[in-house]
Each structure stands twice: as structure tokens, then as C-alpha cells.
Short mmCIF file of C-alpha atoms in Angstrom, two decimals:
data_model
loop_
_atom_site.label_atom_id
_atom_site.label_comp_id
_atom_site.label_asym_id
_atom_site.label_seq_id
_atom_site.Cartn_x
_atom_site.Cartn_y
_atom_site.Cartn_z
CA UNK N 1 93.32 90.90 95.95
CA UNK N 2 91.43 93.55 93.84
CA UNK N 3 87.52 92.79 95.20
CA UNK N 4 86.07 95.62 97.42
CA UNK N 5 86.64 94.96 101.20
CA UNK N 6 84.09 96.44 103.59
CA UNK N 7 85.92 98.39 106.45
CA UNK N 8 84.58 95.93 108.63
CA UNK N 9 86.53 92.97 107.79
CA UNK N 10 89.52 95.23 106.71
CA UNK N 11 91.84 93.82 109.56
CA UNK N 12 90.91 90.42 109.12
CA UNK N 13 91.35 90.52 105.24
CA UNK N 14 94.88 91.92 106.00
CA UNK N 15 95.64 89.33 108.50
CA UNK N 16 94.73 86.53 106.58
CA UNK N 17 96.73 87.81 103.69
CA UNK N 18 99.96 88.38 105.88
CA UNK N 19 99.64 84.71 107.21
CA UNK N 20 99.38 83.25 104.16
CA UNK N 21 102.11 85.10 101.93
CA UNK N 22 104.58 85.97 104.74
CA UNK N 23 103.83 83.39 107.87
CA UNK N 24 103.46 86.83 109.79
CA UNK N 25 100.30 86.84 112.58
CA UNK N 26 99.38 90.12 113.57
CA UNK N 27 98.42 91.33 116.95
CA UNK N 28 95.55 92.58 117.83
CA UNK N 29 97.33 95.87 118.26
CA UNK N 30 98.55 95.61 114.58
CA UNK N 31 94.46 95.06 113.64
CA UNK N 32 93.32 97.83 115.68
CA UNK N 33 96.05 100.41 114.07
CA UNK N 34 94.06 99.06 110.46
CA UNK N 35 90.96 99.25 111.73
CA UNK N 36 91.84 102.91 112.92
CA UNK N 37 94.21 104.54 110.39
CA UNK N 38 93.01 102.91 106.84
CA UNK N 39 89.34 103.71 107.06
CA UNK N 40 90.79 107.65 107.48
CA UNK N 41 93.20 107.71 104.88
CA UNK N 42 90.64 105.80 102.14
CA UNK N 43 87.87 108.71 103.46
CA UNK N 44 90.34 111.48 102.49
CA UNK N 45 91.18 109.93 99.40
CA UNK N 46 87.33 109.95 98.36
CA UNK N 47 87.08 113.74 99.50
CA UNK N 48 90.31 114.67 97.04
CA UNK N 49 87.88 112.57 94.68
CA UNK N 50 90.30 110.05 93.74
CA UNK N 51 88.37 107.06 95.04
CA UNK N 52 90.25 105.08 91.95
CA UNK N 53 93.65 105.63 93.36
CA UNK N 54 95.05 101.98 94.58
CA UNK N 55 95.85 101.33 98.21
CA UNK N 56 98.65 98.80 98.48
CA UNK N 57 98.50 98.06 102.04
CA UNK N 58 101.46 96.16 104.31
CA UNK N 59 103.84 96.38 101.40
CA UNK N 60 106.75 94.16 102.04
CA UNK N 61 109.75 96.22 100.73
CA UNK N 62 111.87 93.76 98.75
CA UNK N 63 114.54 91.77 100.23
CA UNK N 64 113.93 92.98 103.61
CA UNK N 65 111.25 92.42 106.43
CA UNK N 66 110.33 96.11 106.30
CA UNK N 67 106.82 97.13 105.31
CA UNK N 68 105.08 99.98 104.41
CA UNK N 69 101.70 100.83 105.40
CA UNK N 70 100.23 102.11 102.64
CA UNK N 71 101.65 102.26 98.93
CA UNK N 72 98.99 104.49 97.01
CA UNK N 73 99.23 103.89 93.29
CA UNK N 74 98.19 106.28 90.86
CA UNK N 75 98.19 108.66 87.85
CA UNK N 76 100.28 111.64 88.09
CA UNK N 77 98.12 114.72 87.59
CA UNK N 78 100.74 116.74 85.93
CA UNK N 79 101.91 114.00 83.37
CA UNK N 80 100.11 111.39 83.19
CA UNK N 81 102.72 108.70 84.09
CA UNK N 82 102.39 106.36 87.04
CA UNK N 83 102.90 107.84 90.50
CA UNK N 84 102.93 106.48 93.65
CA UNK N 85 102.82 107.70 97.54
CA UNK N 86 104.54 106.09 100.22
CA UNK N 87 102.22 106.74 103.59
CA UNK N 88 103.44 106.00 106.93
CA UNK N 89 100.09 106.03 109.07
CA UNK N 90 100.73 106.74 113.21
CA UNK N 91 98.48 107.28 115.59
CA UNK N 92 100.82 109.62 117.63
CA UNK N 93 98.92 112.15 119.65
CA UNK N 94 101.89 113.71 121.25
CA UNK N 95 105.81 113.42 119.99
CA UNK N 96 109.08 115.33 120.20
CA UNK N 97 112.31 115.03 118.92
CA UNK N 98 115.01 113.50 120.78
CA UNK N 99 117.27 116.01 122.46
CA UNK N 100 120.34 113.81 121.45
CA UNK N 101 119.43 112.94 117.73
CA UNK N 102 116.91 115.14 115.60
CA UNK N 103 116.47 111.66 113.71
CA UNK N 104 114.35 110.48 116.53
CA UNK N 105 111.29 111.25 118.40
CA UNK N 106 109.96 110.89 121.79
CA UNK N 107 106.21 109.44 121.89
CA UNK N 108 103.72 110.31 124.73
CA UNK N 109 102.59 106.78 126.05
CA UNK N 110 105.25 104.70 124.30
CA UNK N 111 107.96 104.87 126.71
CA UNK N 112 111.57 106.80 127.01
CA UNK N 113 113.29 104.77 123.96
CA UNK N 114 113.09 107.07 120.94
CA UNK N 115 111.49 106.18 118.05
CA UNK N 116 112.85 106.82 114.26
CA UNK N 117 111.18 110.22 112.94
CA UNK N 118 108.36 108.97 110.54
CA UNK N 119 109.41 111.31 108.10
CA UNK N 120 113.13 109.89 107.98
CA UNK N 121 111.32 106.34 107.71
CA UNK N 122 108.92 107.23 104.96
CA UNK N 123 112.53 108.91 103.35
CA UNK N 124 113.93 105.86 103.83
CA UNK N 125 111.30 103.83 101.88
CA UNK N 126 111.31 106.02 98.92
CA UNK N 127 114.79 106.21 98.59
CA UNK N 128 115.38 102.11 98.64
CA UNK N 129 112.41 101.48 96.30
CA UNK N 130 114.00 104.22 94.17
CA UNK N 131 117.56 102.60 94.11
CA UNK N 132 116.32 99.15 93.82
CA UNK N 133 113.61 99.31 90.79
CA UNK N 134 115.91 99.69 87.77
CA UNK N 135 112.57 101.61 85.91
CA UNK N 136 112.51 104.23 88.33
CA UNK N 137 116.44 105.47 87.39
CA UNK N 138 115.37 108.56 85.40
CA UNK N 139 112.08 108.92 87.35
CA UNK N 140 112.69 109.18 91.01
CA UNK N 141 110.17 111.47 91.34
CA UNK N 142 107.52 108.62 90.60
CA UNK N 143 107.78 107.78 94.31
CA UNK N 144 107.36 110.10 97.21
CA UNK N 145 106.24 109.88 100.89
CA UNK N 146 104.06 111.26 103.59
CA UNK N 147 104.35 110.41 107.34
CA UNK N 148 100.24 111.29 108.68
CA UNK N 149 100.05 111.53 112.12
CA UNK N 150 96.29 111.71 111.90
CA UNK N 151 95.53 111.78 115.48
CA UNK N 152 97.72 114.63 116.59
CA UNK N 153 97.58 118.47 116.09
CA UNK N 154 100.21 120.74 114.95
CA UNK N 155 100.47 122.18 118.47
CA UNK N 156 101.47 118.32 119.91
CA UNK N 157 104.16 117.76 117.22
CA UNK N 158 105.31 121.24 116.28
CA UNK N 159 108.95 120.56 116.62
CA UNK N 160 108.67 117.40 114.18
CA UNK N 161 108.46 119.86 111.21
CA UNK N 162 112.15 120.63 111.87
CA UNK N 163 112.89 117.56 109.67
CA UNK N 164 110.68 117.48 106.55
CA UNK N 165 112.37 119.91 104.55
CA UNK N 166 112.61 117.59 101.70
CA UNK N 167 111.30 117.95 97.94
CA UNK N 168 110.23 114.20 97.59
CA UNK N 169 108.90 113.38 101.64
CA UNK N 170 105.99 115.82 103.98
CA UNK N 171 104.63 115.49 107.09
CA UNK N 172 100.49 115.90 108.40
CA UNK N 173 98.74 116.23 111.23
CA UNK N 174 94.96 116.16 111.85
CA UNK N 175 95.49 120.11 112.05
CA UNK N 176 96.54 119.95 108.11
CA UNK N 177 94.36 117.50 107.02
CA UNK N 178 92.72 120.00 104.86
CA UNK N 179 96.34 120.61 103.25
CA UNK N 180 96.93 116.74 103.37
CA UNK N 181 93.43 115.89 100.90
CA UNK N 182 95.10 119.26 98.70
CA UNK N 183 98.18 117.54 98.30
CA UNK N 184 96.68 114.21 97.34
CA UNK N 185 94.72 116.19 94.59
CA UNK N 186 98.10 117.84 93.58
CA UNK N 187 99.85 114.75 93.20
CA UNK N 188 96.92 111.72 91.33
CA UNK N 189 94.68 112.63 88.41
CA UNK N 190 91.17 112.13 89.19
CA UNK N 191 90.82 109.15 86.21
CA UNK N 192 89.75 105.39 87.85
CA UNK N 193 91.71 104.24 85.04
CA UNK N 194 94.68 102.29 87.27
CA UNK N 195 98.26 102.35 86.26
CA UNK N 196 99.62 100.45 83.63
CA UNK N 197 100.24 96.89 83.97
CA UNK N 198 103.24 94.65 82.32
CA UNK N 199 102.82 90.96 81.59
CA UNK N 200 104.43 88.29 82.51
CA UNK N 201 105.68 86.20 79.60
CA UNK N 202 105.99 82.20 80.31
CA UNK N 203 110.00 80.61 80.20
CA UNK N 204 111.47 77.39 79.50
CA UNK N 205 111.59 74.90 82.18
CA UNK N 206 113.97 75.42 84.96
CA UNK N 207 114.01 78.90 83.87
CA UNK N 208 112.86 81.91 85.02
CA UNK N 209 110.20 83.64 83.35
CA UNK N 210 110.40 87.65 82.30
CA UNK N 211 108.41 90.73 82.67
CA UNK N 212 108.98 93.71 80.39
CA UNK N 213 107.34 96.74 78.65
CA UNK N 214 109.06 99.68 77.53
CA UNK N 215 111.32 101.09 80.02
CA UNK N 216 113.35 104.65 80.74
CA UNK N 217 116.82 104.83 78.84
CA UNK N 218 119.00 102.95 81.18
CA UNK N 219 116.51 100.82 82.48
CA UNK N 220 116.62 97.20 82.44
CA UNK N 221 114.20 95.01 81.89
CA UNK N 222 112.99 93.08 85.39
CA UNK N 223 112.91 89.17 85.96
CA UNK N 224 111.70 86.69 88.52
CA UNK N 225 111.43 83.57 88.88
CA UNK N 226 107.40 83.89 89.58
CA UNK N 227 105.31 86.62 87.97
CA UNK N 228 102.13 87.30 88.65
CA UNK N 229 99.26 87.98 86.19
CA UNK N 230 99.62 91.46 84.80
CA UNK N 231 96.03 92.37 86.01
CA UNK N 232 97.25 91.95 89.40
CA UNK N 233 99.75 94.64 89.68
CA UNK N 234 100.93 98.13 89.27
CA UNK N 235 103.55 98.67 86.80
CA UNK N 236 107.19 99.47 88.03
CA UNK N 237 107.88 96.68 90.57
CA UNK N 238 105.10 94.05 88.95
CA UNK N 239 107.27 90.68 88.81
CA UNK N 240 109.37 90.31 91.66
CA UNK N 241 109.63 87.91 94.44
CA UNK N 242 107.70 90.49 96.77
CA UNK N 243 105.17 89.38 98.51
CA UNK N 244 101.74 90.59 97.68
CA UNK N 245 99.57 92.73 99.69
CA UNK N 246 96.23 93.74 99.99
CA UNK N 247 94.82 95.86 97.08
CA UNK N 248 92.00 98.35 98.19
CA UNK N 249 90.00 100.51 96.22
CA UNK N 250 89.32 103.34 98.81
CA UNK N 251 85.63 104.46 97.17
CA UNK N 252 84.89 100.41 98.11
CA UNK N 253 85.61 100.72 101.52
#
């Protein structure tokens, strides 16, 4: 959906969406995490002044049930071309890694199993999208990743740092969020102008139908057998058999 959604209604937009393109219900957990995290990120996105950037939220990774939080969609500042952010939003206030595996963390209130490190599960998601969209093989820099633990300070996660030495993924905490909204501005042009859009052109019966627009050398173009309007999604991964989330505008919210 592209229409503005008050912050309100946010979760229950989001719900709805989920149970009618994936069968999924969310908890009310799942709602309150929304209700929580979204609002923040879509506030710092206004503050960097990109309040035309695209939130793609609950983005169902393709062929798998993983999803990410938030897939912001943009123009890259230096160049022009499309860019997009991976963010993995927790509400962490207090985590350390896990004596046994630096892969995995330790979160206050959340038991003694060890969770995956949100910056190896943000790496993770850029790395798959990279490796599965055939456009993105000369431009794997189109897609990085931020884990934003937007509830906890540097002093509560220091030791998490220890993993996010990584060109394409970074890790923030409520202490950097000054360095977080300077990052945003160093990665999306300020223009409201979204990225580009491919169309879907109709097939013969019983066949699928095709998407293309000029792609990378080595790129091939990408079919489905349903495509959706091309003013309904970002270039890169437009016609697929992904299921679609909810689009936000953050200067809406």
C-alpha cells in the first residue's frame, strides 16, 4: 500500500496486511514492537530530511519465511542509483555476546538461550538478497544493513561492536543515534522522487508474464508468474512471487 498511515493504526495496518498476503497473525507482542520501533526509525528519517525515502516494512525475504523489519528504499546520494537499507529494529536494553560463540548474544530479560547477533542477521539478509536478485550482480553495494538497538546505550552493549567490522553492515545504539540520522544522510539523497519502477508486461495464457528494464552486464532479466503494477514497487526485486508489505512514507507517519 502507498497511502499515508497514521502511527496510530500502524500495527493494525501491518497486521491486516500480514493476514491477508501471508496467513501470518501477529501477537500482540509483534504489534507493540511496531508500535514502538517504526514510529522512531520514520522520526529519524525526517530529521536526516529524507522523509521521501520508502519504508518497506515486514519484508518477506523470497523463498523463505524470514522477514525483515524494515527495507528502506532510496536514492543513493553519491550516484544517484537506487539504494536500499536493510534495518533490523530491537528493543534490547542490555545484551552480550555469548562466551561460547561471538555469533550470539545474551539478552537481559529474554532468558539464557542466546540469540543470533543482529548484526550477523542483518549480514545475513543483505548477503541472500544480494545472491538471489540477478540485477544486483555488479552492484552489491546497492544493499546494506543496520542492526538499531534503539533502546540501549553504548555502555549496555559495548562488547556487541566486536562484530560489525564489515564495509556493507553497522550497528546503533540510542547513544549513536546522532551518528545513526548522519549515516542515513550519507547513504539517500534528499530528492522525494522514489526509485525507479519496471513494468510488468502481460503473457500469453498459461504463461508467465515478464518484467524487465535495462539491467547490469550479466544480469538477467526477472520473471514471475504474477507481477504487480510497476507503480507499486521499487525497482530491483519488483516482479517476484514475494509477498508484499506495507509501504510507508515516513514524513506521513
Amino acid at each position: 500500500m502507498s497511502e499515508s498511515v497514521p502511527e496510530r493504526v500502524l500495527s493494525e495496518v501491518i497486521a491486516e496486511n500480514l493476514r491477508a498476503t501471508q496467513g501470518i497473525n501477529p501477537g500482540k507482542g509483534e504489534r507493540r514492537s511496531w508500535d514502538r520501533s517504526l514510529p522512531i526509525l520514520a522520526r529519524d528519517l525526517v530529521e536526516a530530511g529524507l522523509g521521501g525515502v520508502e519504508m518497506l516494512i515486514e519484508y518477506q525475504l523470497p523463498l523463505t519465511s524470514k522477514r525483515a523489519d524494515v527495507i528502506l528504499a532510496g536514492r543513493d546520494r553519491r550516484t544517484g542509483a537506487d539504494s536500499y537499507l536493510i534495518v533490523e529494529l530491537k528493543q534490547w536494553s542490555q545484551a552480550e555476546l555469548y562466551e561460547e560463540d561471538a555469533e550470539l548474544v545474551l539478552v537481559s530479560g529474554m532468558g539464557e538461550r542466546p540469540k543470533l547477533h543482529p548484526v550477523v542477521q542483518v549480514r545475513g539478509y543483505c548477503e541472500y538478497l544480494a545472491d538471489f536478485v540477478g540485477a544486483l550482480d555488479q552492484h552489491r553495494n546497492a544493499v546494506r544493513g543496520v542492526a538499531y538497538l534503539h533502546n540501549a546505550s553504548d555502555l549496555d552493549i559495548h562488547d556487541l561492536y566486536d562484530q560489525v567490522e564489515d564495509e556493507r553492515t553497522r550497528l546503533f545504539s540510542k547513544t549513536r543515534r546522532g551518528q545513526f540520522v548522519d549515516y542515513l544522510k550519507a547513504q539517500f539523497a534528499p530528492s522525494r522522487e522514489p526509485p525507479r519502477r519496471i513494468a510488468c508486461s502481460p503473457a500469453p495464457s498459461g504463461r508467465p508474464s515478464s518484467c524487465s528494464r535495462p539491467l547490469p552486464a550479466r544480469s538477467k532479466t526477472v520473471t514471475s508468474s504474477s507481477c504487480w503494477p510497476s507503480s507499486a514497487w521499487p525497482s530491483r526485486w519488483s516482479c517476484t512471487r514475494w509477498r508484499r508489505p506495507v509501504r510507508v512514507i515516513p514524513s506521513r507517519l
